[in-house]
Short mmCIF file of C-alpha atoms and ligand atoms in Angstrom, two decimals:
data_model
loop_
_atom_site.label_atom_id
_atom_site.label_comp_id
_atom_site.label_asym_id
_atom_site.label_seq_id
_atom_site.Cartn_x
_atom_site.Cartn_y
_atom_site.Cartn_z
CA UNK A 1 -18.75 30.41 11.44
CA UNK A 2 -16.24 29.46 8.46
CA UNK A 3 -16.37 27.21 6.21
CA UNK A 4 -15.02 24.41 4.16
CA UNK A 5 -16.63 22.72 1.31
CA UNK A 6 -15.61 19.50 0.18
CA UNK A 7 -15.54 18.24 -3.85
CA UNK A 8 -18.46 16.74 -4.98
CA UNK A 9 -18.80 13.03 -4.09
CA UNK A 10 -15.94 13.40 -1.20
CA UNK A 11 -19.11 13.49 1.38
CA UNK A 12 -19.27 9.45 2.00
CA UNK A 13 -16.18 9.33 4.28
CA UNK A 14 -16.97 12.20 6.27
CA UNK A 15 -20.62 11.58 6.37
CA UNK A 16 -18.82 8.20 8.08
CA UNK A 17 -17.16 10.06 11.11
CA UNK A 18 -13.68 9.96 9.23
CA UNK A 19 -12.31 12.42 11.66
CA UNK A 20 -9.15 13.89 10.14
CA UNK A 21 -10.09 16.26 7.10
CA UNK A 22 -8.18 15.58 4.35
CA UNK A 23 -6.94 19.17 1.97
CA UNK A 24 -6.96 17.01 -0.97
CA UNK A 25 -10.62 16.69 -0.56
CA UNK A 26 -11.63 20.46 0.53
CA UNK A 27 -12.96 22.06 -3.06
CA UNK A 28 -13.21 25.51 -1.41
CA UNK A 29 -12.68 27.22 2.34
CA UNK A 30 -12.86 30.64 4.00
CA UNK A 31 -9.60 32.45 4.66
CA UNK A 32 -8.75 29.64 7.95
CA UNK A 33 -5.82 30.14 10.03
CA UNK A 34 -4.79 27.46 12.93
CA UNK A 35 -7.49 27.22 15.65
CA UNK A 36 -10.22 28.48 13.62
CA UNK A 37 -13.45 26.66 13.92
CA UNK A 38 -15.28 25.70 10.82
CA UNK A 39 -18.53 23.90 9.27
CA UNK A 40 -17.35 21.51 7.01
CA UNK A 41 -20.05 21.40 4.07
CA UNK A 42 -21.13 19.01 1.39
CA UNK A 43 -20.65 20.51 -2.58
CA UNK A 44 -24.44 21.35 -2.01
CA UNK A 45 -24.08 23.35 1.31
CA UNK A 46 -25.24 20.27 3.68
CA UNK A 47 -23.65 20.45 7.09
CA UNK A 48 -21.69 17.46 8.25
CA UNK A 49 -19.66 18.33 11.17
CA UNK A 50 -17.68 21.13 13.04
CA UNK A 51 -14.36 20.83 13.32
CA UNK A 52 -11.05 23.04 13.93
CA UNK A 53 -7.86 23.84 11.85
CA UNK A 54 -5.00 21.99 13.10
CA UNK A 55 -2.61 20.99 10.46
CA UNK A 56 -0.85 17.52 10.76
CA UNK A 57 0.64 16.07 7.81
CA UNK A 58 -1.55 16.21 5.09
CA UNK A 59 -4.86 16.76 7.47
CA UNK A 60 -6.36 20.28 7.42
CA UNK A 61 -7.78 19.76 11.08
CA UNK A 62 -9.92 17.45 13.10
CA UNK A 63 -13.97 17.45 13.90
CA UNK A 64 -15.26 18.25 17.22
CA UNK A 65 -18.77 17.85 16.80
CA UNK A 66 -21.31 16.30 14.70
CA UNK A 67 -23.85 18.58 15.77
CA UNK A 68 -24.31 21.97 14.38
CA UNK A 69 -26.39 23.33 17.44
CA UNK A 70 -23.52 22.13 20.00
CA UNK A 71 -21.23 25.49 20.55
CA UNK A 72 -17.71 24.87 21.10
CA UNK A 73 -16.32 26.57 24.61
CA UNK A 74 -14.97 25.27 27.87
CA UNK A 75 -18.12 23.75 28.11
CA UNK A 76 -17.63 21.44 25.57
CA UNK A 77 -13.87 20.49 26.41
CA UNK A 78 -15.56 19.65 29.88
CA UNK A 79 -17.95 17.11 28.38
CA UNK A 80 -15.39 15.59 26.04
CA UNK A 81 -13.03 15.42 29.03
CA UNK A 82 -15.53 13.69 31.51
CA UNK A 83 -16.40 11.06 28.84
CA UNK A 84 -12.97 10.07 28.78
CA UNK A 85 -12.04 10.09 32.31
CA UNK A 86 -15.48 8.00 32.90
CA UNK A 87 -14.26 5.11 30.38
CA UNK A 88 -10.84 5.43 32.67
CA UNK A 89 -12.82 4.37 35.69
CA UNK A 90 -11.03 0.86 35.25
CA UNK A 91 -7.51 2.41 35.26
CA UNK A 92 -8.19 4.59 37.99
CA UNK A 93 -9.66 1.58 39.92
CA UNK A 94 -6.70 -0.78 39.05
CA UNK A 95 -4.56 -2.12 41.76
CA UNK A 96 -0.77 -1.69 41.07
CA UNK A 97 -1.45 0.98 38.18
CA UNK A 98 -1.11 4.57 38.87
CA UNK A 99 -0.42 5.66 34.98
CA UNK A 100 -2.04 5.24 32.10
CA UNK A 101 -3.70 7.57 28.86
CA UNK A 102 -6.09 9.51 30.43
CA UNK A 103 -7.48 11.40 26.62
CA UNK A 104 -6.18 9.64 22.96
CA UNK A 105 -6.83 12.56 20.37
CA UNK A 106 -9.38 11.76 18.07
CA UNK A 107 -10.66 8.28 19.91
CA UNK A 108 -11.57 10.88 22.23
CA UNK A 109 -12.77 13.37 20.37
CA UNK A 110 -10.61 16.10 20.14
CA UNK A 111 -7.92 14.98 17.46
CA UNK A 112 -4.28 16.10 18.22
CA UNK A 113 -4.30 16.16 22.04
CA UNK A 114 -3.29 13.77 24.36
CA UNK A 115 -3.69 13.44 28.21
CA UNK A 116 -1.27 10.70 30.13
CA UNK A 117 -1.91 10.54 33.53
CA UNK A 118 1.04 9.86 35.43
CA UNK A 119 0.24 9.62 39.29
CA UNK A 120 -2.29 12.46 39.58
CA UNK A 121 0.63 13.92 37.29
CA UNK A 122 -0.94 15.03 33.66
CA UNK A 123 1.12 15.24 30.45
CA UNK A 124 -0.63 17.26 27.96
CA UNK A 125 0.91 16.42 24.20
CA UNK A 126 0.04 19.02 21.91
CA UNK A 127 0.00 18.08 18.09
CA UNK A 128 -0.22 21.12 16.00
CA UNK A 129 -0.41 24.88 16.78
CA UNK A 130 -4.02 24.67 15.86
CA UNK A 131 -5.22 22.48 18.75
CA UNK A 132 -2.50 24.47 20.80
CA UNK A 133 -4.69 27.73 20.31
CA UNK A 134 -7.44 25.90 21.73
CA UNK A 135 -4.96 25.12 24.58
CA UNK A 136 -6.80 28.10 27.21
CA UNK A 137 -10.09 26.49 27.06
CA UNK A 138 -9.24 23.23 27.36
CA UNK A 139 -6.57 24.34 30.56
CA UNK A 140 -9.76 25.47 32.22
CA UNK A 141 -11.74 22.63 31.18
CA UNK A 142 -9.08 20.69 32.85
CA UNK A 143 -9.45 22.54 36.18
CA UNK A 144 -12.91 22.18 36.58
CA UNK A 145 -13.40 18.52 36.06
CA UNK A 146 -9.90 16.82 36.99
CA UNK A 147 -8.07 16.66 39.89
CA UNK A 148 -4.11 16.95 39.64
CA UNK A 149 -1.17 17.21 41.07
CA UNK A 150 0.68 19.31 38.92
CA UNK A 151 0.42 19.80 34.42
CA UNK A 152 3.62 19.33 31.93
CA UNK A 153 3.40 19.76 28.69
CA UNK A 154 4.98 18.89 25.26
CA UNK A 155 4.71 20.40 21.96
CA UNK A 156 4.81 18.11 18.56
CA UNK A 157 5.65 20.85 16.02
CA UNK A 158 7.78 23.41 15.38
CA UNK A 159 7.34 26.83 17.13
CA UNK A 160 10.43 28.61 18.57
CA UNK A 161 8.38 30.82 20.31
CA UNK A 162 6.39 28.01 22.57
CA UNK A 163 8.22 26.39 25.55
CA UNK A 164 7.00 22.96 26.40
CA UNK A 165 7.13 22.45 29.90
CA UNK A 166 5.58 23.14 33.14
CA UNK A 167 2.01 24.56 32.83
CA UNK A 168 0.78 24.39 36.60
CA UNK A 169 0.56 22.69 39.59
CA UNK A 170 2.95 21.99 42.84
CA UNK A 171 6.34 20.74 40.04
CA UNK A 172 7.55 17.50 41.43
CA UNK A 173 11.01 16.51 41.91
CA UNK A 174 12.04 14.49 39.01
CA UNK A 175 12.17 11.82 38.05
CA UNK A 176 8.98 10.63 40.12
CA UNK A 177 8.03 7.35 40.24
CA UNK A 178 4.87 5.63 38.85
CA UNK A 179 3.59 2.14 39.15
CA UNK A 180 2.00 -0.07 36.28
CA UNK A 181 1.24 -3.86 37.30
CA UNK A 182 2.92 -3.32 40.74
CA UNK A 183 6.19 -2.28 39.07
CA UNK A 184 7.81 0.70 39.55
CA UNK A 185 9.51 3.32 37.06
CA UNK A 186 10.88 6.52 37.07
CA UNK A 187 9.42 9.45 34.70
CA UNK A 188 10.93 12.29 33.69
CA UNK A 189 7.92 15.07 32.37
CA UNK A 190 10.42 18.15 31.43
CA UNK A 191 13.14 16.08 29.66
CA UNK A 192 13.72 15.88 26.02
CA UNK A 193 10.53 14.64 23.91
CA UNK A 194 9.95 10.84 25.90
CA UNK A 195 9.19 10.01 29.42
CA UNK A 196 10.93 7.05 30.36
CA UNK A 197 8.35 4.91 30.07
CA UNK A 198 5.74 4.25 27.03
CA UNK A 199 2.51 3.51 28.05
CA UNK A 200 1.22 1.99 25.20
CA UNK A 201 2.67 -0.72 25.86
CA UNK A 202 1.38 -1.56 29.62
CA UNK A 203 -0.18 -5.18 28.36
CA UNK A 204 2.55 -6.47 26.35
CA UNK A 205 5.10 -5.77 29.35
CA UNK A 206 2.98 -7.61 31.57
CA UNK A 207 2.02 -10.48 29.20
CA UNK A 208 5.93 -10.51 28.55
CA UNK A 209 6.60 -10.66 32.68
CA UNK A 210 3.52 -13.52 32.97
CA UNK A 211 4.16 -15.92 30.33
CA UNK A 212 7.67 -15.43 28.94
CA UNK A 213 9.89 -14.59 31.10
CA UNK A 214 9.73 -17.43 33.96
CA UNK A 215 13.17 -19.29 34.44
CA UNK A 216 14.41 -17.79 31.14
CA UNK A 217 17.25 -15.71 29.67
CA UNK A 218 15.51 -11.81 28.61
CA UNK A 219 17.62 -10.43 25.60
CA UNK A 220 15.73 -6.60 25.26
CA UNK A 221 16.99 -5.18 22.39
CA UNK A 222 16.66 -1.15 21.50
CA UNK A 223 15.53 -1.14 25.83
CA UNK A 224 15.47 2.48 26.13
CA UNK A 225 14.88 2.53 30.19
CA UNK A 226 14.61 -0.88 30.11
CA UNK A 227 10.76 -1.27 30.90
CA UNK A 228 10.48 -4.45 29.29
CA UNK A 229 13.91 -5.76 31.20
CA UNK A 230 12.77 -4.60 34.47
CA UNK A 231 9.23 -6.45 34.54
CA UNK A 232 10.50 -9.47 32.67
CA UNK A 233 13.33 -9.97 35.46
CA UNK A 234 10.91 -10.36 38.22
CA UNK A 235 10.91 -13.73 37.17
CA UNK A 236 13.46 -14.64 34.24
CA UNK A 237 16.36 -16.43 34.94
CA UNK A 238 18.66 -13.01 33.58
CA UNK A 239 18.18 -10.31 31.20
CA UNK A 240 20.08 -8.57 28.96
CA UNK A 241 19.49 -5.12 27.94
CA UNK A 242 20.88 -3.37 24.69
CA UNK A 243 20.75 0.19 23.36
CA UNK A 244 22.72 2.50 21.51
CA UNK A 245 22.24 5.11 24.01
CA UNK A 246 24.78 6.15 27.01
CA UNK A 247 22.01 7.32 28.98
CA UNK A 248 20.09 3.95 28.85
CA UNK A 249 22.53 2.00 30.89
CA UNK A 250 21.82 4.78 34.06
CA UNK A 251 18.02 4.64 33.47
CA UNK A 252 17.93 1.44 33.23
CA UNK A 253 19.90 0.51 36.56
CA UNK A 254 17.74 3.16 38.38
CA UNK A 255 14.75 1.03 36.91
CA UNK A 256 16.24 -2.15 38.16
CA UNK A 257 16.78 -0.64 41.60
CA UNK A 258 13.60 0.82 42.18
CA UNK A 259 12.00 -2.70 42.24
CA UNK A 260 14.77 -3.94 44.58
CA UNK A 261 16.36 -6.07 41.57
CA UNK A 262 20.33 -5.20 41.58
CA UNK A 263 21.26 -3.76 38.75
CA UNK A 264 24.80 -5.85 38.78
CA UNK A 265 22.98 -9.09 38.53
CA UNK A 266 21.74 -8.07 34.82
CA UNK A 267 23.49 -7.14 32.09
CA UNK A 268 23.24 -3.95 30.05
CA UNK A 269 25.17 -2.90 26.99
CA UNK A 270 25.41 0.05 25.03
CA UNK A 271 25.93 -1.08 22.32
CA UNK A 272 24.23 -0.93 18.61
CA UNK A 273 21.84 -4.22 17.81
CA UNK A 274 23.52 -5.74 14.96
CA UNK A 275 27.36 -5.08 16.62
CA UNK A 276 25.30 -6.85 19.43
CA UNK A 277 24.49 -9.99 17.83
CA UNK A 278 27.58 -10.42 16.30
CA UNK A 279 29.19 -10.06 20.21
CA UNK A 280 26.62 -12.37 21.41
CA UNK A 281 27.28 -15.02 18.88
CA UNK A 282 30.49 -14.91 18.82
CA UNK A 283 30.49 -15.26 22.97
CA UNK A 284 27.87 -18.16 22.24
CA UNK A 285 25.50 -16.34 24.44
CA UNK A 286 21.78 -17.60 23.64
CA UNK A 287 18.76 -16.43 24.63
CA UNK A 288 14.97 -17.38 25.49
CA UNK A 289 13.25 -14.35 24.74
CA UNK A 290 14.28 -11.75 22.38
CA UNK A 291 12.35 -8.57 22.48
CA UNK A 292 12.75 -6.43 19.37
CA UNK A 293 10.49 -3.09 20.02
CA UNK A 294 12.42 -0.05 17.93
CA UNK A 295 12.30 3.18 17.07
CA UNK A 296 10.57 3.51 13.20
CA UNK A 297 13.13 5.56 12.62
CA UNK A 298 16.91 6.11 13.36
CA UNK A 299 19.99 7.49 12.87
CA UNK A 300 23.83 6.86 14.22
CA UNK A 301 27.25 7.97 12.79
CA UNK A 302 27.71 4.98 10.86
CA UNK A 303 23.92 4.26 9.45
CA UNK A 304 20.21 5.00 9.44
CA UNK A 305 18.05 1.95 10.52
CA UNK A 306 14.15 2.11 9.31
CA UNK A 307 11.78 -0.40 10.10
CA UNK A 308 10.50 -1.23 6.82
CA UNK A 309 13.27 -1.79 5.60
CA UNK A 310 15.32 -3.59 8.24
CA UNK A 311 12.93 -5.20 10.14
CA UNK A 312 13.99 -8.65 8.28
CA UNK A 313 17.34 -7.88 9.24
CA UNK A 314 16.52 -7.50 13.01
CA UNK A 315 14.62 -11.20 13.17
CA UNK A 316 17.30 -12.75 10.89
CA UNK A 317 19.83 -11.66 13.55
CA UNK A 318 18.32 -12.46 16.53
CA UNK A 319 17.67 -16.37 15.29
CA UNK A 320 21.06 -18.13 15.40
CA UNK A 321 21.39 -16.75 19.13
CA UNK A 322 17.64 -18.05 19.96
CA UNK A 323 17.59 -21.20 21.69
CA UNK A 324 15.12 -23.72 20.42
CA UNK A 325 11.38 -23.12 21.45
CA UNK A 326 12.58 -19.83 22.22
CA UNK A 327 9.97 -16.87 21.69
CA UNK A 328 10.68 -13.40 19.89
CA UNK A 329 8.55 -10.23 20.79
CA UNK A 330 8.50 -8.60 17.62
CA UNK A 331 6.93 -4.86 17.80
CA UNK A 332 6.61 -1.44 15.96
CA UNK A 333 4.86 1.57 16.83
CA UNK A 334 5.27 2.58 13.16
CA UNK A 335 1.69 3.70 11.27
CA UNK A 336 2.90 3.32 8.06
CA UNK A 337 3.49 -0.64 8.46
CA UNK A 338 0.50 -2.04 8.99
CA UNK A 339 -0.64 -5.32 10.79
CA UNK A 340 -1.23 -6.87 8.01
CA UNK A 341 1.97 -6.12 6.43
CA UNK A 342 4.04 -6.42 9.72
CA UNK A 343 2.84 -10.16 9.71
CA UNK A 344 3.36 -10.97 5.99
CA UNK A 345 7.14 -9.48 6.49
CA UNK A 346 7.24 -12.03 9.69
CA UNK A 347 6.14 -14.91 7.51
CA UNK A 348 7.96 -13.78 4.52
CA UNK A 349 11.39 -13.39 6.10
CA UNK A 350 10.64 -17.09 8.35
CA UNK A 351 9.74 -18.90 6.03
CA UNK A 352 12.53 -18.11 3.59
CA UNK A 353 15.03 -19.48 5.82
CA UNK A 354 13.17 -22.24 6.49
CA UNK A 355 12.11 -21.75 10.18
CA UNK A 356 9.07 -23.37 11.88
CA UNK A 357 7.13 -21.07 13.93
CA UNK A 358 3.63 -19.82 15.32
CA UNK A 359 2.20 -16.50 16.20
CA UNK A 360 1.14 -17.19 19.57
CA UNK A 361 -0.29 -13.70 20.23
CA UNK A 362 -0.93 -10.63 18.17
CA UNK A 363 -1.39 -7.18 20.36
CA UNK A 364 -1.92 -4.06 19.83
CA UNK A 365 -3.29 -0.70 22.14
CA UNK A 366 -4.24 -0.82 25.34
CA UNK A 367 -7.88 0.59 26.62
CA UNK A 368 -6.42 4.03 27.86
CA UNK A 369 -5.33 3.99 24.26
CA UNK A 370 -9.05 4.53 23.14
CA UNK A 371 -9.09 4.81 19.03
CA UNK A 372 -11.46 6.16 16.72
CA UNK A 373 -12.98 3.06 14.81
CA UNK A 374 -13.25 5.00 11.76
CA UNK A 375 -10.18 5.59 11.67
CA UNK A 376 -7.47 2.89 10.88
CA UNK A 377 -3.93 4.60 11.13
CA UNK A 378 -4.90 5.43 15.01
CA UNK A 379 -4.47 1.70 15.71
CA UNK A 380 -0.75 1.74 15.20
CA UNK A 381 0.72 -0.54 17.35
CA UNK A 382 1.39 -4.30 17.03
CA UNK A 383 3.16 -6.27 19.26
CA UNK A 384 3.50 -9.84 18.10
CA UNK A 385 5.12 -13.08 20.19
CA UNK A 386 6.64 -15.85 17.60
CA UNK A 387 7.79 -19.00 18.97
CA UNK A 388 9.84 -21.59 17.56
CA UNK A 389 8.91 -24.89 16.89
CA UNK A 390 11.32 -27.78 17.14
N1 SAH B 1 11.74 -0.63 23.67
C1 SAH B 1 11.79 0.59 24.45
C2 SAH B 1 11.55 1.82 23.62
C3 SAH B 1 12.54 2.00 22.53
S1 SAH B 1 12.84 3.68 22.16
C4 SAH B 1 10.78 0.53 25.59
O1 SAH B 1 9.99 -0.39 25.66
O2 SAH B 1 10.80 1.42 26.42
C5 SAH B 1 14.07 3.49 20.98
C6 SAH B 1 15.45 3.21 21.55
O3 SAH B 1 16.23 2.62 20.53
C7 SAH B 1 16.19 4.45 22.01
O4 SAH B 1 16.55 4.32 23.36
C8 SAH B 1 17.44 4.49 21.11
O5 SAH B 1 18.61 4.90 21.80
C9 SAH B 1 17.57 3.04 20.69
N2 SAH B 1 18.27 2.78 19.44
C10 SAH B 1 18.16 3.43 18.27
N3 SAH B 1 18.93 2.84 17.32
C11 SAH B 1 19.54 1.78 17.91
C12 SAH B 1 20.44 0.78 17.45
N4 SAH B 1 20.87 0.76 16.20
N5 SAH B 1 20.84 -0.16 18.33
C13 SAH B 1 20.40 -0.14 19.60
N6 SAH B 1 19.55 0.79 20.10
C14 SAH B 1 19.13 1.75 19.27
#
């Protein structure tokens, strides 16, 4: 087999099940093209782990296997595969949930795939053309320990040759429709790079329906399909969707109706956030709940909105039309802004303008969303409810 050696005294971290290998610390490697296997040495020839080539920003590739007896075939991919849909036992047990992340990447073990499981319906996202060469094996591995309906898959990098897509299976009529905490949504699996409906995010949507939503007024800003609309209106008094898009307001309605909720007695605008709350203030329309969950990233005709930079903006806005003792949900999915620093920017921008508040509840992944504990950036999303004080 190839391999890599790493520069003296760059051992520690890998030695440490730090999955992702890192070029900056390889001193010397083999001639390795994308889905080659290699041993990745110490600077005095010491094995430490087998891994593959699967570049992803400024990774190299991703270890399989700590053991240097354990070939890596179909068998393998089987046992990685029934690990992880063993630890899903509680999802595929769940009342009320037929969806969730059936393999995370490297939480896994296999860095730069992912598995969702939606309704006996499997999504396979691929991450780099490495881990896509290994993408025969693992198909097989699939068959012979999983039971589907049919397999879709999507591509995250750039090869004009590969078609993401259908793979096999009976193809369903889209959108079909999945349950998570006995509500229902539709998901598209051939559409564009999302589904309709972001798993990750399966807890905060409920804890959103169960303790902030009852008898109040739902503003969802940057809704998408309006997930977080549809499960909060099962009990708020109205909600209030916004987003850019001219698709959302369809999607969204469909959403609504699928749970018997008519779409006519909520309101949806397309509409761009910050045009939004100067509408709503100037219509003196306040709100109980404002959920703030947006892209990290973003781009219209007239601006480009990042979350580091305008997250302050987005919590400044949303306060003079947030009733007192109101609550904001305040999320990103973004890796480069870390808990840590996602709260400071809370406190910072709050406490400038002289607000009372408390954190009432800081979440992050779900258990489908298994992570790799030694590795940090895998945990990347926080999901935070503020509330007012008088
Ligand atoms: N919160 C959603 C996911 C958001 S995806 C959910 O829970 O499902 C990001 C969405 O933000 C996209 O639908 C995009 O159209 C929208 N968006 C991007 N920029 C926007 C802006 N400036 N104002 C409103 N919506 C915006």
């Amino acid at each position: 087999m190839k391999t890599a050696i790493l520069n003296k005294g760059k051992e520690t971290k890998y030695l440490n099940q730090y999955p992702l290998i890192d070029k900056a610390d390889i001193f010397k490697h083999d001639q390795l093209k994308d889905g080659d296997l290699f041993k990745l040495l110490t600077d005095s020839n010491q094995y430490i782990a087998t891994c593959y080539v699967g570049e992803e920003h400024k990774g190299l590739g991703y270890v399989l296997s700590y053991d240097e007896d354990e070939p890596i075939n179909q068998v393998f991919f089987e046992k990685r595969l029934r690990e992880a849909i063993e630890e899903r036992d509680y999802f595929y047990q769940k009342e009320g949930t037929n969806a969730f992340r059936l393999f995370n990447s490297e939480g896994d073990g296999i860095g730069g795939l992912t598995i969702d499981n939606y309704d006996g319906h499997l999504l396979l996202t691929w991450y780099s053309k490495g881990v896509y060469k290994l993408r025969y094996q693992i198909l097989k591995a699939i068959d012979e320990v999983l039971s589907y309906k049919s397999i879709y898959e999507k591509t995250r990098f750039k090869d004009e040759a590969i078609q993401s897509g259908y793979v096999k299976g009976e193809a369903p009529e889209f959108p079909i429709v999945i349950e998570e905490n006995f509500t229902y949504y539709n998901v598209h699996l051939n559409d564009g790079p999302m589904t309709g409906i972001f798993l990750d995010q399966k807890e905060v949507r409920k804890k959103l329906r169960d303790q902030y939503s009852e008898n109040r007024h739902v503003l969802n800003l940057f809704s998408y399909t309006g997930a977080f609309s549809v499960i909060a209106a099962e009990n708020a008094a109205s909600t209030t969707s916004v987003d850019l898009a001219n698709r959302s307001r369809a999607l969204t309605e469909e959403n609504f109706g699928l749970n018997a909720i008519d779409p006519k007695s909520q309101y949806i605008y397309v509409m761009d956030t910050f045009d939004f709350y100067n509408y709503a203030a100037r219509h003196q329309h306040v709100y109980d709940t404002i959920v703030i969950d947006p892209p990290s990233f973003a781009r219209n005709k007239k601006k480009t909105f990042s979350v580091l930079k305008d997250y302050p903006a987005l919590i400044e806005g949303a306060l003079p039309i947030l009733n007192e003792g109101g609550t904001m949900l305040l999320c990103t999915n973004s890796s480069a802004f870390p808990l840590k620093q996602f709260k400071k920017m809370i406190k910072g921008t709050l406490d400038e303008l002289e607000i009372d508040y408390q954190l009432d509840e800081v979440m992050g992944l779900p258990r489908d969303f298994k992570t790799n504990p030694h590795y940090k950036p895998s945990k990347y999303l926080k999901a935070i409810f503020v509330t007012l004080l008088h």
